[in-house]
Amino acid sequence: MIVAFSVAPSGAGGNPDGSVHEAVAQAVRVVRESGLPNRTSSMFTEVEGTWDEVFDVVKRATEAVAPYGSRISLVIKADIRPGFDGEIDGKLERLERAIADSGQ
C-alpha cells in the first residue's frame, strides 16, 4: 500500500507569514525515521508499507504537527494493491519507460 498524505496545522501558533514548513518538517521527520520507503514533494509525502504500518506513521506525523496550531488539516490518498511491494519506485519507473517509449 502506498499512502500520499498532506498534514498542516492552522489556527493560533503559526508563523506570521502563514508558512507551515516547521510543522511539516516535524511530520516528515516522523516518516523518515519510520524506516518505511517514502518520498516527499512540495505538496505530499508518500509512504509505503502495510495498512497498519502506514497509518501508524500517518497518525504519528499528524500528532507531530499538533503543537503548531489549534487545528490540523489532513488529506490522504491511498493506492491499495495487495501482493505488490516496491511500488513507490516501481510505478515511477514504469511511467518513465512509457514516456520514453512514446517519444520514439
mmCIF file of C-alpha atoms in Angstrom:
data_model
loop_
_atom_site.group_PDB
_atom_site.id
_atom_site.type_symbol
_atom_site.label_atom_id
_atom_site.label_comp_id
_atom_site.label_asym_id
_atom_site.label_seq_id
_atom_site.Cartn_x
_atom_site.Cartn_y
_atom_site.Cartn_z
ATOM 1 C CA MET A 1 0.000 0.000 0.000
ATOM 2 C CA ILE A 2 1.141 3.498 -0.816
ATOM 3 C CA VAL A 3 -0.390 6.419 1.014
ATOM 4 C CA ALA A 4 0.121 10.010 -0.071
ATOM 5 C CA PHE A 5 -0.740 12.478 2.639
ATOM 6 C CA SER A 6 -0.503 16.129 3.472
ATOM 7 C CA VAL A 7 -0.741 17.396 7.017
ATOM 8 C CA ALA A 8 -0.634 21.008 8.165
ATOM 9 C CA PRO A 9 -1.647 22.988 11.221
ATOM 10 C CA SER A 10 -3.843 26.051 11.221
ATOM 11 C CA GLY A 11 -5.073 28.477 13.823
ATOM 12 C CA ALA A 12 -3.082 30.080 16.618
ATOM 13 C CA GLY A 13 0.592 29.282 16.847
ATOM 14 C CA GLY A 14 1.542 29.547 13.172
ATOM 15 C CA ASN A 15 4.178 31.731 11.573
ATOM 16 C CA PRO A 16 3.106 35.321 10.821
ATOM 17 C CA ASP A 17 3.750 34.743 7.091
ATOM 18 C CA GLY A 18 1.451 31.700 7.049
ATOM 19 C CA SER A 19 4.266 29.237 6.386
ATOM 20 C CA VAL A 20 3.905 25.769 7.903
ATOM 21 C CA HIS A 21 7.347 24.442 6.983
ATOM 22 C CA GLU A 22 8.495 23.997 10.584
ATOM 23 C CA ALA A 23 5.459 21.864 11.439
ATOM 24 C CA VAL A 24 5.706 19.900 8.199
ATOM 25 C CA ALA A 25 9.381 19.240 8.940
ATOM 26 C CA GLN A 26 8.330 17.518 12.168
ATOM 27 C CA ALA A 27 5.850 15.328 10.278
ATOM 28 C CA VAL A 28 8.409 14.415 7.614
ATOM 29 C CA ARG A 29 10.929 13.564 10.317
ATOM 30 C CA VAL A 30 8.463 11.012 11.716
ATOM 31 C CA VAL A 31 8.035 9.483 8.257
ATOM 32 C CA ARG A 32 11.763 9.270 7.571
ATOM 33 C CA GLU A 33 12.519 7.792 10.979
ATOM 34 C CA SER A 34 9.878 5.088 10.397
ATOM 35 C CA GLY A 35 12.220 3.208 8.073
ATOM 36 C CA LEU A 36 9.426 2.715 5.539
ATOM 37 C CA PRO A 37 10.043 3.652 1.900
ATOM 38 C CA ASN A 38 8.989 7.266 1.474
ATOM 39 C CA ARG A 39 9.217 10.330 -0.721
ATOM 40 C CA THR A 40 8.344 13.967 -0.044
ATOM 41 C CA SER A 41 7.418 16.559 -2.650
ATOM 42 C CA SER A 42 6.257 20.144 -2.320
ATOM 43 C CA MET A 43 2.648 19.069 -1.687
ATOM 44 C CA PHE A 44 2.561 15.495 -0.347
ATOM 45 C CA THR A 45 4.555 12.831 1.416
ATOM 46 C CA GLU A 46 4.233 9.252 0.191
ATOM 47 C CA VAL A 47 4.927 6.257 2.385
ATOM 48 C CA GLU A 48 4.756 2.545 1.518
ATOM 49 C CA GLY A 49 4.070 -0.398 3.797
ATOM 50 C CA THR A 50 1.280 -2.450 5.281
ATOM 51 C CA TRP A 51 -2.015 -0.886 6.280
ATOM 52 C CA ASP A 52 -1.061 -0.857 9.969
ATOM 53 C CA GLU A 53 2.485 0.424 9.376
ATOM 54 C CA VAL A 54 1.436 3.243 7.084
ATOM 55 C CA PHE A 55 -1.464 4.501 9.148
ATOM 56 C CA ASP A 56 0.608 4.360 12.336
ATOM 57 C CA VAL A 57 3.120 6.672 10.632
ATOM 58 C CA VAL A 58 0.362 8.992 9.371
ATOM 59 C CA LYS A 59 -1.102 9.180 12.873
ATOM 60 C CA ARG A 60 2.263 9.967 14.479
ATOM 61 C CA ALA A 61 3.089 12.540 11.772
ATOM 62 C CA THR A 62 -0.266 14.219 12.395
ATOM 63 C CA GLU A 63 0.391 14.292 16.134
ATOM 64 C CA ALA A 64 3.806 15.856 15.466
ATOM 65 C CA VAL A 65 2.225 18.984 13.955
ATOM 66 C CA ALA A 66 -0.334 19.441 16.749
ATOM 67 C CA PRO A 67 1.825 21.845 18.800
ATOM 68 C CA TYR A 68 1.938 24.257 15.845
ATOM 69 C CA GLY A 69 -1.732 25.226 15.721
ATOM 70 C CA SER A 70 -5.179 24.802 17.181
ATOM 71 C CA ARG A 71 -6.403 22.713 14.205
ATOM 72 C CA ILE A 72 -4.893 20.167 11.827
ATOM 73 C CA SER A 73 -5.759 19.555 8.198
ATOM 74 C CA LEU A 74 -5.050 16.025 6.917
ATOM 75 C CA VAL A 75 -5.514 14.881 3.310
ATOM 76 C CA ILE A 76 -4.973 11.191 2.460
ATOM 77 C CA LYS A 77 -4.956 9.252 -0.808
ATOM 78 C CA ALA A 78 -4.224 5.506 -0.814
ATOM 79 C CA ASP A 79 -3.220 3.008 -3.502
ATOM 80 C CA ILE A 80 -4.106 -0.406 -2.086
ATOM 81 C CA ARG A 81 -2.683 -3.169 -4.277
ATOM 82 C CA PRO A 82 -2.289 -6.460 -2.397
ATOM 83 C CA GLY A 83 0.707 -8.578 -3.342
ATOM 84 C CA PHE A 84 2.827 -5.722 -4.669
ATOM 85 C CA ASP A 85 5.852 -4.250 -2.898
ATOM 86 C CA GLY A 86 8.333 -1.632 -4.048
ATOM 87 C CA GLU A 87 5.662 0.291 -5.918
ATOM 88 C CA ILE A 88 6.752 3.676 -4.579
ATOM 89 C CA ASP A 89 9.590 3.386 -7.120
ATOM 90 C CA GLY A 90 8.083 0.804 -9.468
ATOM 91 C CA LYS A 91 5.182 2.997 -10.527
ATOM 92 C CA LEU A 92 7.535 5.841 -11.443
ATOM 93 C CA GLU A 93 9.907 3.536 -13.312
ATOM 94 C CA ARG A 94 7.031 2.201 -15.437
ATOM 95 C CA LEU A 95 5.821 5.737 -16.094
ATOM 96 C CA GLU A 96 9.251 6.949 -17.189
ATOM 97 C CA ARG A 97 9.622 3.931 -19.527
ATOM 98 C CA ALA A 98 6.210 4.672 -21.040
ATOM 99 C CA ILE A 99 7.170 8.323 -21.580
ATOM 100 C CA ALA A 100 10.476 7.327 -23.176
ATOM 101 C CA ASP A 101 8.788 4.707 -25.376
ATOM 102 C CA SER A 102 6.104 7.138 -26.561
ATOM 103 C CA GLY A 103 8.723 9.623 -27.741
ATOM 104 C CA GLN A 104 10.096 7.326 -30.434
#
